[in-house]
Coordinates of C-alpha atoms in Angstrom, one line a residue:
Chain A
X1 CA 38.9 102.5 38.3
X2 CA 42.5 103.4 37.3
X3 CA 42.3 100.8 34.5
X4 CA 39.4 103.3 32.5
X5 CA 41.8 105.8 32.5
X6 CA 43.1 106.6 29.0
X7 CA 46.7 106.9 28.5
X8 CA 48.6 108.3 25.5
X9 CA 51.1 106.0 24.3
X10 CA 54.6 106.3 25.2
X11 CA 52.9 107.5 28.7
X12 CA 52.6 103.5 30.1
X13 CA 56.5 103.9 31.5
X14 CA 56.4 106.5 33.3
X15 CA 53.1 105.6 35.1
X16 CA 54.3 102.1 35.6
X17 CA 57.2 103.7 37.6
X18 CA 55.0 105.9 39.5
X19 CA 52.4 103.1 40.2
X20 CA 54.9 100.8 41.5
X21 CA 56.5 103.8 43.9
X22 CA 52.7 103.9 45.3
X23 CA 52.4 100.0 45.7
X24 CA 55.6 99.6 46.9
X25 CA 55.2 102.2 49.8
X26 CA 51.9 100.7 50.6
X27 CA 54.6 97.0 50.7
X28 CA 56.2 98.7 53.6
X29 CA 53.0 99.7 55.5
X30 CA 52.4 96.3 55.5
X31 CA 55.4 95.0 57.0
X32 CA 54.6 96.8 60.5
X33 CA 53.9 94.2 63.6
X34 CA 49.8 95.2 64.1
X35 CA 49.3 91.7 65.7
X36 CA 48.8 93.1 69.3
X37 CA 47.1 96.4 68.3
X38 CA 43.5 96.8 68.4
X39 CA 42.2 98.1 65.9
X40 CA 41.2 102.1 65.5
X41 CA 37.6 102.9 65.7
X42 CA 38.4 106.1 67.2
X43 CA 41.2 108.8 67.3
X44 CA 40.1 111.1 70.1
X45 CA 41.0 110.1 73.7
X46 CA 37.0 110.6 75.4
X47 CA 34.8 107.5 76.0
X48 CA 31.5 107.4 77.5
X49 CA 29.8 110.3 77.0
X50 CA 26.0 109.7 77.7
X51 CA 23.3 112.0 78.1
X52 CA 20.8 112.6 80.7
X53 CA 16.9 111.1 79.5
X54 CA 15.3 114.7 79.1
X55 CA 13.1 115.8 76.4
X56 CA 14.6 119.4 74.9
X57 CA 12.3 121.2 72.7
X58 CA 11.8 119.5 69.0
X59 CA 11.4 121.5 65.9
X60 CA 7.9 122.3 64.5
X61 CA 6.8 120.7 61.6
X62 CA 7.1 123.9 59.7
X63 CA 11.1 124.0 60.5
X64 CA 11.4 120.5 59.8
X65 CA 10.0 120.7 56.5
X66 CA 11.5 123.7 55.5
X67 CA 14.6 122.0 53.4
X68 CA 11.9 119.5 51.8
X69 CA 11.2 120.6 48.2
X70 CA 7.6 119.1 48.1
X71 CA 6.2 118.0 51.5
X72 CA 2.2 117.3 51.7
X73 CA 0.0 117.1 54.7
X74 CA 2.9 117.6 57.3
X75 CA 4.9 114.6 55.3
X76 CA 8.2 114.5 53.4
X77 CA 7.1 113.3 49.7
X78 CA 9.3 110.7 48.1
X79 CA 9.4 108.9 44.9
X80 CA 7.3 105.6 45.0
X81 CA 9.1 102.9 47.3
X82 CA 7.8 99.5 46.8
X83 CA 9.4 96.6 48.7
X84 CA 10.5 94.2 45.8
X85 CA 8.3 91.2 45.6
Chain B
X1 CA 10.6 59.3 54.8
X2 CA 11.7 61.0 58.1
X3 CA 9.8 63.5 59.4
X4 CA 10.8 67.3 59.8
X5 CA 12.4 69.5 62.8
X6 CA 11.9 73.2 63.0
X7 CA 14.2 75.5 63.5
X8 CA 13.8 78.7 65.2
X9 CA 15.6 81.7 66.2
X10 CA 14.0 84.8 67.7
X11 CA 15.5 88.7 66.6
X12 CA 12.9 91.1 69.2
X13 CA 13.3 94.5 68.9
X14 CA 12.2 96.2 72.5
X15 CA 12.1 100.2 72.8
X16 CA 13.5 100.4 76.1
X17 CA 11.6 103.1 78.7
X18 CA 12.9 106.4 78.4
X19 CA 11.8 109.9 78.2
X20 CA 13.4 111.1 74.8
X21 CA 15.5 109.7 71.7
X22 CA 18.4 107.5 71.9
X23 CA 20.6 110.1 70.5
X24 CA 18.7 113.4 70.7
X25 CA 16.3 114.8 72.9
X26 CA 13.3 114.6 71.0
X27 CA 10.5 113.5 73.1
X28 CA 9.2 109.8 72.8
X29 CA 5.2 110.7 74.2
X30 CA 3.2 111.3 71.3
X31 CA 4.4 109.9 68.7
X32 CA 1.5 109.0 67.0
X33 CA 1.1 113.2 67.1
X34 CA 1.0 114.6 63.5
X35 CA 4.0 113.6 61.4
X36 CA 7.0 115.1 61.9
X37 CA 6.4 117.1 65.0
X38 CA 9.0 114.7 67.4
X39 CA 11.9 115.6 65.0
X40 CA 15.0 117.8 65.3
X41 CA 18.6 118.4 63.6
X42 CA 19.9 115.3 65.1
X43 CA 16.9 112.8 64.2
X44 CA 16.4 114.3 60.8
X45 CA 20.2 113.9 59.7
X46 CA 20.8 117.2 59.3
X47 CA 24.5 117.8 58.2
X48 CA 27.3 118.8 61.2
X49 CA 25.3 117.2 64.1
X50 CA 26.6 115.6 67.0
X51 CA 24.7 112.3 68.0
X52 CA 25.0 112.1 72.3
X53 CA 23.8 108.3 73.2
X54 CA 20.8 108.1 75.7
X55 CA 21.9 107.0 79.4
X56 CA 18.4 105.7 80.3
X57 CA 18.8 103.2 77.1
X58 CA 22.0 102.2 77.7
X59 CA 21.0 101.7 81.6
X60 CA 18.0 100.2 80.4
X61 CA 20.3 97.8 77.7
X62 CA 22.7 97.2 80.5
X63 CA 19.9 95.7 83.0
X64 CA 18.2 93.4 79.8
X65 CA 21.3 91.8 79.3
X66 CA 22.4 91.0 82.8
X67 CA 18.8 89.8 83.7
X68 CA 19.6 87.2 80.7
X69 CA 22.9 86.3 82.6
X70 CA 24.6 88.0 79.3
X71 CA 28.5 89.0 79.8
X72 CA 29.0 92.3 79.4
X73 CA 32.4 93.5 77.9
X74 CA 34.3 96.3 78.8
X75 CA 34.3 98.2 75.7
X76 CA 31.3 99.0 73.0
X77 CA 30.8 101.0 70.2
X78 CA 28.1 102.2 67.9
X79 CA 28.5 101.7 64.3
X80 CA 27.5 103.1 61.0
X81 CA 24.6 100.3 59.2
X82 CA 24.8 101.9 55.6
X83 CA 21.7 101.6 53.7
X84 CA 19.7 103.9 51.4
X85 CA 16.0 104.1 52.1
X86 CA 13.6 106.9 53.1
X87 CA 12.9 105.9 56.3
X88 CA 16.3 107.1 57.9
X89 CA 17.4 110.1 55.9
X90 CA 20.8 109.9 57.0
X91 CA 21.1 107.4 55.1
X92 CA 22.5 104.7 58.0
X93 CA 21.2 103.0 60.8
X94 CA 23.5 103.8 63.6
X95 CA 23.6 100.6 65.6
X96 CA 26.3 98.3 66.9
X97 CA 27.6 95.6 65.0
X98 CA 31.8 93.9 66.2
X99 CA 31.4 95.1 69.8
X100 CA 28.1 95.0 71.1
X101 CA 27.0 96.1 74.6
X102 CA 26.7 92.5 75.9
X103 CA 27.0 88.7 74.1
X104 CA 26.2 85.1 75.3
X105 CA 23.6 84.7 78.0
X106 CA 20.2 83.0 78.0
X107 CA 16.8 82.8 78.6
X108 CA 14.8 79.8 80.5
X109 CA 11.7 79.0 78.7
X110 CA 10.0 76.0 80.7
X111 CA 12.5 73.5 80.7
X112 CA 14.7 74.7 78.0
X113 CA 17.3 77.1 78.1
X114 CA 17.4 79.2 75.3
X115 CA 20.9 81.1 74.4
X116 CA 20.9 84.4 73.4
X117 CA 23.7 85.5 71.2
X118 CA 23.7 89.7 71.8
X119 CA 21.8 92.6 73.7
X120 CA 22.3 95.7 71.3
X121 CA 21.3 98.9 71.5
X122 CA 20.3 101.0 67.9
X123 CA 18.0 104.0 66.5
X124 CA 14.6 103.1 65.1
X125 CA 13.3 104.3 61.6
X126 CA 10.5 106.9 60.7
X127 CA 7.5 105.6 59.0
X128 CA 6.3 105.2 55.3
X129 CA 3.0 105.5 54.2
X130 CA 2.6 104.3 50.6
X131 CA -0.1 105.9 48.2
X132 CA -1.8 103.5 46.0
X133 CA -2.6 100.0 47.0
X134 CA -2.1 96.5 45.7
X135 CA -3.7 96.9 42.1
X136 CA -2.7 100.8 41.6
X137 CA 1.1 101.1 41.7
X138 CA 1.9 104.0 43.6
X139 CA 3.8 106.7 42.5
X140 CA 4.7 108.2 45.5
X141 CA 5.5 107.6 49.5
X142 CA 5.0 110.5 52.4
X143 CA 7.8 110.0 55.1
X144 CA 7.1 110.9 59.1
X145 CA 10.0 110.6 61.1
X146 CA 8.3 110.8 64.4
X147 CA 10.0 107.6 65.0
X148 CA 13.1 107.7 63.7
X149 CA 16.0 107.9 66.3
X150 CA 13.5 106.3 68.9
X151 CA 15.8 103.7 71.2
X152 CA 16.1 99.8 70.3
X153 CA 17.6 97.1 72.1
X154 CA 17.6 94.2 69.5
X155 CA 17.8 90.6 71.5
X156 CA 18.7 88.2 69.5
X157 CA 18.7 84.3 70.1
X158 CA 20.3 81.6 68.7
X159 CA 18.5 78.9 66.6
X160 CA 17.3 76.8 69.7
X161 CA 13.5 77.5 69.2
X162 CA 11.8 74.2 68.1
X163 CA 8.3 74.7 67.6
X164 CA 5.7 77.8 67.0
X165 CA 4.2 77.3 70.9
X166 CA 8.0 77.5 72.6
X167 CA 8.8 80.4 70.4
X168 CA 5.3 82.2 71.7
X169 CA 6.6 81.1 75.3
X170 CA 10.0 82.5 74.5
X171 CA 8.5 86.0 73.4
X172 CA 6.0 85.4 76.6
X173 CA 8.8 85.3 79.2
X174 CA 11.0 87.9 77.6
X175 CA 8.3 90.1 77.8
X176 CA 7.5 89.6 81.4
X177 CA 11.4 89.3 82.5
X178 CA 11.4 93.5 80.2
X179 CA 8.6 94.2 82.2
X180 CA 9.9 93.0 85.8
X181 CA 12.9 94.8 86.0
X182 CA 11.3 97.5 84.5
X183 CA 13.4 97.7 81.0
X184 CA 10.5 97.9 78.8
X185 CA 6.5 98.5 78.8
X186 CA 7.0 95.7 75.7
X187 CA 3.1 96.3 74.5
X188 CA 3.6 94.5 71.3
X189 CA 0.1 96.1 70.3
X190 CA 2.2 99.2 70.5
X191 CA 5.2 98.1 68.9
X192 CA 7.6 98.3 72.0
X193 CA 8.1 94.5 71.3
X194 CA 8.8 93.8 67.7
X195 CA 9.0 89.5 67.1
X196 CA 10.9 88.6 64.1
X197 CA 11.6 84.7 64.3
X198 CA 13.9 82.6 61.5
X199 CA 12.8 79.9 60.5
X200 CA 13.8 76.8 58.8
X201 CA 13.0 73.0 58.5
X202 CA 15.5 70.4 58.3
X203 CA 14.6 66.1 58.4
X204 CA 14.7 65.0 62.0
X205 CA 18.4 63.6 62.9
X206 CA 20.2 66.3 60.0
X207 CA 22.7 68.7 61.6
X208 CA 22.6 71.4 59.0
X209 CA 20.4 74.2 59.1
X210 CA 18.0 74.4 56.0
X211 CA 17.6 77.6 54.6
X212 CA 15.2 80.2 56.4
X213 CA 12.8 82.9 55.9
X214 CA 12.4 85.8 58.6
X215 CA 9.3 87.0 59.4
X216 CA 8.2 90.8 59.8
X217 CA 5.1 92.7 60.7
X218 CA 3.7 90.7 63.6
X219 CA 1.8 92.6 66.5
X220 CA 0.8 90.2 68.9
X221 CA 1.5 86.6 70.4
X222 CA -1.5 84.9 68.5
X223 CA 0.0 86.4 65.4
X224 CA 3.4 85.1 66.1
X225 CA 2.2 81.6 66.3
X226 CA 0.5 81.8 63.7
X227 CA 2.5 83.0 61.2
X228 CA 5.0 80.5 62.5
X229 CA 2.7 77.7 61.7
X230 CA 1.6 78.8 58.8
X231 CA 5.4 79.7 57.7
X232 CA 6.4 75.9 58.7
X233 CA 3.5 74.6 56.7
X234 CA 5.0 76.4 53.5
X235 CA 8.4 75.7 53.3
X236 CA 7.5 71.7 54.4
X237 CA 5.0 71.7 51.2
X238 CA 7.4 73.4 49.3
X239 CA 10.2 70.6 50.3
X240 CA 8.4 67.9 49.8
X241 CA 7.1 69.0 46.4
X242 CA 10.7 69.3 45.4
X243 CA 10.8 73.2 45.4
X244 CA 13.6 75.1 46.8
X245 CA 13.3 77.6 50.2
X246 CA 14.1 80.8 49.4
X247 CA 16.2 82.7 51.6
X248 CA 14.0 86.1 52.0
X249 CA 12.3 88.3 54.2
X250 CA 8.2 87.4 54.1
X251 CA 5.8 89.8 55.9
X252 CA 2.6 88.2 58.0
X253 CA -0.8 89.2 56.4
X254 CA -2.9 89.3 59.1
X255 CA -5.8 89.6 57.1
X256 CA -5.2 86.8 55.5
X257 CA -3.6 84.7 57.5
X258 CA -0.7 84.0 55.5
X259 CA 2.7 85.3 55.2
X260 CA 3.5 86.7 51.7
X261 CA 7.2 87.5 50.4
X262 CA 9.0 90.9 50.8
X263 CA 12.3 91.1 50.0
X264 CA 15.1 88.3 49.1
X265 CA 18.5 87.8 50.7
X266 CA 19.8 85.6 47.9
X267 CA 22.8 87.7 48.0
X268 CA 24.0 89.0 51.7
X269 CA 23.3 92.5 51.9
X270 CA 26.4 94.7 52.2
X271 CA 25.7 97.5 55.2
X272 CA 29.4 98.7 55.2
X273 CA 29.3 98.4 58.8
X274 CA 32.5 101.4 59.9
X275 CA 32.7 103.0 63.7
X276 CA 30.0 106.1 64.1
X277 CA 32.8 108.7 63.9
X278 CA 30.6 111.1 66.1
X279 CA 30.1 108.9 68.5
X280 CA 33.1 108.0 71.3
X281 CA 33.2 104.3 72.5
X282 CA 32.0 103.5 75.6
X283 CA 33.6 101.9 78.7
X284 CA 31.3 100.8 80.4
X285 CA 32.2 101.1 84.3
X286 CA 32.3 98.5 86.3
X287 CA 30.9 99.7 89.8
X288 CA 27.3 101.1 87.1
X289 CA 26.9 97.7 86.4
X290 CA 27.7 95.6 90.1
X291 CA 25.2 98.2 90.9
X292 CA 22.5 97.6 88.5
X293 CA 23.1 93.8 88.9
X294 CA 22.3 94.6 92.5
X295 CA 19.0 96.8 91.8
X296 CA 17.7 94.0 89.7
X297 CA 14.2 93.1 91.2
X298 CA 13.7 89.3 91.4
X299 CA 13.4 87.7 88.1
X300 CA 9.8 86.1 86.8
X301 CA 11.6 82.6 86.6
X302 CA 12.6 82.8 90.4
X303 CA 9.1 84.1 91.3
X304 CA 7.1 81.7 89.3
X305 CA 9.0 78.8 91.5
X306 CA 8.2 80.8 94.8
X307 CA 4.8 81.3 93.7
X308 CA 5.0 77.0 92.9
X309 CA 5.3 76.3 96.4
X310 CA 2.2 78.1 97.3
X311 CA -0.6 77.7 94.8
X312 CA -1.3 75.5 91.5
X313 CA 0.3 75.8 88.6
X314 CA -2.6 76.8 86.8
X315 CA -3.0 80.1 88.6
X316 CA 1.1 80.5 88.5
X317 CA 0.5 80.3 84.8
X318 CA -1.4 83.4 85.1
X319 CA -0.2 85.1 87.9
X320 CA 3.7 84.4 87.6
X321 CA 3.0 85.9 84.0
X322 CA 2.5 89.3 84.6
X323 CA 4.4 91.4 87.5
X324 CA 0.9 93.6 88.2
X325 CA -0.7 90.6 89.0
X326 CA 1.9 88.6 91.1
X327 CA 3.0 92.2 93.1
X328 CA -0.9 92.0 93.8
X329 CA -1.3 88.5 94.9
X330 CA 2.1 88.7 97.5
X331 CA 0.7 92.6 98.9
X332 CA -2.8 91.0 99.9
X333 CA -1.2 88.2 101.1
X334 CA 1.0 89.5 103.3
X335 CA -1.9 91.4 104.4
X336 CA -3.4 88.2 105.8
X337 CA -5.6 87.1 103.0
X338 CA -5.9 83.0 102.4
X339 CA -3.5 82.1 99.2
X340 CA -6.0 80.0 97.3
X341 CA -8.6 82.0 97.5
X342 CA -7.1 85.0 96.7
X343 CA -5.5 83.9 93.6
X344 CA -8.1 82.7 92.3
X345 CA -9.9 86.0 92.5
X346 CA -6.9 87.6 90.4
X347 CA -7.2 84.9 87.7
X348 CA -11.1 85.2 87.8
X349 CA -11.9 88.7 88.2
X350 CA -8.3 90.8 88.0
X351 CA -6.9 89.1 85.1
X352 CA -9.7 89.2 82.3
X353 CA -10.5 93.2 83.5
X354 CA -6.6 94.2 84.3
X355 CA -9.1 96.0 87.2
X356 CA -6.2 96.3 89.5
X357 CA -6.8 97.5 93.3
X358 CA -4.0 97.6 96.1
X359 CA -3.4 94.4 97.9
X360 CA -4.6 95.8 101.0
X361 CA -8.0 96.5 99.4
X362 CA -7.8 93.3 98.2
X363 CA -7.3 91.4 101.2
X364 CA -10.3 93.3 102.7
X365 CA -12.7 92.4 99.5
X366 CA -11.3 88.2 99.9
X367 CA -12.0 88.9 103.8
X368 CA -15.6 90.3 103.3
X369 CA -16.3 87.1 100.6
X370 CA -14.8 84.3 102.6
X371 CA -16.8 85.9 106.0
X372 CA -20.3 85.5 103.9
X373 CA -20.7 89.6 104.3
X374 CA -21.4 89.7 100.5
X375 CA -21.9 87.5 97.9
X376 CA -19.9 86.7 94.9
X377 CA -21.8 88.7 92.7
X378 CA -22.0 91.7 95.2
X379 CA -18.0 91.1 95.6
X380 CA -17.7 91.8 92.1
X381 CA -19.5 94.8 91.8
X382 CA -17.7 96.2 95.0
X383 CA -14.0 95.5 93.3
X384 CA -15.5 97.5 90.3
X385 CA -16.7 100.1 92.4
X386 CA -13.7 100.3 94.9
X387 CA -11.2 100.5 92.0
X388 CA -13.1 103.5 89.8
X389 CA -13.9 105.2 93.1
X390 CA -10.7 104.3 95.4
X391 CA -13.1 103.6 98.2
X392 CA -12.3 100.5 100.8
X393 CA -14.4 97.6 99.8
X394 CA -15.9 97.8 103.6
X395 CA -17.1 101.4 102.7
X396 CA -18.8 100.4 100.0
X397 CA -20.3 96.9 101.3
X398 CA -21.5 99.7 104.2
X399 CA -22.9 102.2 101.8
X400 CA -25.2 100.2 99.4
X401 CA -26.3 98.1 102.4
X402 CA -25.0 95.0 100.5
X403 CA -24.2 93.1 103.8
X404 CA -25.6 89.4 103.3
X405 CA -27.8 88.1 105.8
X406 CA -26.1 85.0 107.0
X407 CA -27.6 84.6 110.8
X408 CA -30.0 81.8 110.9
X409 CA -32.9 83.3 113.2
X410 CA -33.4 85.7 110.9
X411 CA -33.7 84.0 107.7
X412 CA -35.9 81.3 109.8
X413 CA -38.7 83.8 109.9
X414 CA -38.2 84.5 106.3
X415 CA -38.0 80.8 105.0
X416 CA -41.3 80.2 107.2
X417 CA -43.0 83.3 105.7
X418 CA -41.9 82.0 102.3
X419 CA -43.4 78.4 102.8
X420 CA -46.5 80.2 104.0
X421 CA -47.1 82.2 100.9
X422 CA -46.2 79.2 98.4
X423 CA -48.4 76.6 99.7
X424 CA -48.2 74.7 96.4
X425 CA -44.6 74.3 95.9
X426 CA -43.8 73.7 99.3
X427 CA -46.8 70.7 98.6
X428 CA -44.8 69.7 95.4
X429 CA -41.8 69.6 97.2
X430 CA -43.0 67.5 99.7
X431 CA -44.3 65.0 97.3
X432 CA -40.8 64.6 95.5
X433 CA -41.2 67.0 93.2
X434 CA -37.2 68.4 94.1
X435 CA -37.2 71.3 91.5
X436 CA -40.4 72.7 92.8
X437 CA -37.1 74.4 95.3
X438 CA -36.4 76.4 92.8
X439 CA -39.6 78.5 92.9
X440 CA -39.4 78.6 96.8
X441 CA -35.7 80.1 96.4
X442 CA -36.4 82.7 93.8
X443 CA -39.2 83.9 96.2
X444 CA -36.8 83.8 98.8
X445 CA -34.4 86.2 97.3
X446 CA -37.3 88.3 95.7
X447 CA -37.9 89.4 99.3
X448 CA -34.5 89.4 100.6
X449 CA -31.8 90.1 97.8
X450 CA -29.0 90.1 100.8
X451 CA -30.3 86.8 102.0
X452 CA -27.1 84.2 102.2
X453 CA -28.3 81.7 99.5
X454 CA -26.4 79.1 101.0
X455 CA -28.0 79.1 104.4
X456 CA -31.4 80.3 103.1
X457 CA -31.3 77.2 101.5
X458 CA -30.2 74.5 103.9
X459 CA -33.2 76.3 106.0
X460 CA -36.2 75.9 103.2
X461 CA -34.6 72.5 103.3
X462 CA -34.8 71.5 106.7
X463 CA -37.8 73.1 107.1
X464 CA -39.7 71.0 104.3
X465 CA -38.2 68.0 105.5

């Protein structure tokens, strides 16, 4: 993506300095030790939080089509999906 | 040129038991309700929602993979699947893809052990319904999401299958092992059990896999080895005429009888698998799972082996096959009934009808048959009777006055009166002519329909002597 930008001439420098600034940083992320540290799927400290198997009340079909710009017969309507053959 | 070896691996998609959703609380009866009535914020992907994993499915996950001696680790997560289709409108799948809840076991199937790779759990899809048909290209589809967010454990196998009949066996026993400990109803009729087998053909002696095809749309054991057969048929034709196996999804016509393609995977499709965000990890505690392990009923393997020592294997085959059937058989046992017989009365009358009565009823029934109180035909009509009404067979064997006459004095006098009023055939029988019994004995039970047949006869017999 950052190669489509247009740049005026004379401006190549002075983004080559600031590009290499980014890249370099990024250099020292990389020189950390992560071998022993799992890696982060999650940044808050709860686990295991499961819910009890009881029904709760759904919407109606009215509410749950109520966002859908053209629903028919109870059904969302979508443009035409045919599995490729 | 050598001959070919097929290759098989089994992905079955199960919906475990539960009362709602696997991460809402959206009720699971009725879905076949009008669309889009079993649908809330959190099924429908409504933005800001907080998904809440089912404990029933994981429970129910937990027990599947430690009744296929899976290990389970300590830590799981639920990922993101990315892809964009109608079906889920969140635009993911969220399912579990580095970490899932358990890895590694297997599965006996006669005498081969299958190995199953990973127990998962993940969210079902909604439905399409496609307007138009094969010659009028639709330009539309209408979306119910009814199912969407409905609880899946995906089992997945490694490639050990070998052959159409040991993958129907495979899908057989996993299906009664679900329904034993109680993990699934796994009607494939109602799509609780979903088959989707992989197949490929390689020469016989080759160690690389040939390229596969994976199945789809198959409803029922029949199906499933069908479509395998047929499936194995078409990629062998297509080898041996010097065309390539595409890798691709084909769906099983059933119609037709033939399995047609659907979608390619020449190129691996890119999910973007991350960590659901919304979702914390589980750690799965250890004492949960030393005490499901402990719950866990006996297995259908075990059972079938108990059963082996007792009875045949041809009514093991059919009893051993469905818990229902073998809970039935031990109960009226245990009440006292004869083993053989019994059985056999399950795989004859219990089996074909799925007529199911309590073991204790059952025991009485075997009792009244083996005793010569009723006949076989009059036995049967009494199970149908006892299970619509929930009468004791004796009740019923009272009431309609079915009670066979087995004493021998009595049916004497009848046998003599019979003789008397057929002077012709008893003459015919006399003289050799042997079948001229069978007009004495439908005379016989004309009279007395509760007349023992067996005695009745040995009686006209001896008497004509």
């Amino acid at each position: 993506m950052l190669a489509r930008l247009g740049l005026e001439p004379g401006d190549e420098e002075f983004y080559a300095d600031q590009l290499s600034g980014i890249l370099g940083h990024i250099d020292r992320l990389q020189q950390l030790d992560t071998e022993d540290i799992p890696p982060t799927a999650q940044v808050v400290a709860v686990a295991s939080r499961l819910r009890d198997d009881e029904p709760r009340p759904c919407l109606s079909q009215e509410e749950a089509l109520a966002n859908a710009p053209a629903p028919v017969n109870g059904f969302f309507r979508v443009p035409a999906i045919q599995e490729e053959t | 040129m050598s001959s070919w070896e097929v290759v098989i691996g089994m992905e079955v998609h199960v919906q475990p038991k539960t009362k709602s959703k696997m991460f809402c609380g959206c009720s699971i009866a009725g879905l076949n309700e009008p669309p889009n009535t079993h649908v809330c914020e959190i099924c429908l992907g409504m933005p800001g929602v907080l998904p809440v994993p089912n404990k029933a499915a994981v429970e129910a996950c937990i027990k599947t993979a430690l009744a296929l001696s899976c290990e389970i680790p300590q830590h799981t997560k639920f990922d993101r699947k990315n892809y964009m289709y109608p079906d889920l409108p969140k635009g993911y799948q969220i399912s579990q893809y580095d970490l899932p809840m358990s890895v590694n076991g297997y599965l006996e199937v006669g005498a081969s052990r299958v190995r199953i790779r990973r127990v998962h759990l993940e969210e079902d899809t909604g439905k399409l319904i496609h307007a138009g048909d094969k010659l009028h290209k639709a330009s539309e589809s209408y979306v119910d999401l009814n199912r969407a967010g409905v609880p899946l454990m995906e089992i997945v196998s490694e490639p050990d299958l070998r052959s159409a009949d040991q993958a129907r066996d495979y899908a057989m026993e996993l299906r009664a092992l679900l329904r034993a400990i109680g993990a699934s109803e796994a009607d494939m009729e109602k799509g609780q059990l979903r088959a989707e087998p992989n197949i490929s053909i390689r020469r016989v002696g080759s160690q690389e896999l040939g390229v596969k095809t994976e199945l789809k749309n198959i409803n029922s054991f029949r199906a499933l080895h069908r479509a395998i057969l047929y499936e194995v048929d078409r990629q062998q034709q297509a080898l041996e005429s010097g065309r390539a196996v595409v890798q691709e999804t084909r769906g099983w016509d059933e119609t037709e009888q033939r399995t047609f393609s659907q979608r390619s995977k020449e190129f691996a499709e890119d999910y973007r698998y991350f960590p659901e965000p919304d979702i914390p990890p589980l750690e799965l505690d250890r004492a949960w799972i030393e005490e499901l392990r402990r719950a866990l009923p006996e297995l259908p393997s075990v059972r079938r082996a108990r059963l082996l020592d007792q009875l045949p294997a041809a009514q093991v085959a059919v009893i051993g096959a469905d818990r229902d059937l073998a809970d039935l058989y031990e109960t009226a046992v245990a009440k006292g009934a004869p083993a053989l017989a019994t059985a056999n009365w399950i795989v004859n009358e219990v089996a074909p009808t799925g007529k199911l009565m309590s073991g204790e009823y059952l025991a009485e029934l075997i009792d009244l048959l083996q005793q010569g109180a009723v006949t076989r035909d009059q036995a049967r009509e009494v199970h149908l009777e006892s299970v619509e009404t929930g009468r004791t067979p004796a009740e019923i064997v009272a009431e309609h006055g079915y009670s066979q006459v087995s004493d021998p004095s009595e049916l004497r006098v009848l046998a003599e009166a019979v003789i008397d009023a057929n002077p012709k055939a008893a003459a015919d029988y006399r003289s050799g002519k042997k079948q001229a019994m069978q007009a004495l004995m439908a005379d016989l039970r004309k009279r007395a329909p509760q007349a023992n047949p067996k005695v009745a006869n040995e009686l006209l017999l001896k008497l004509l002597a």
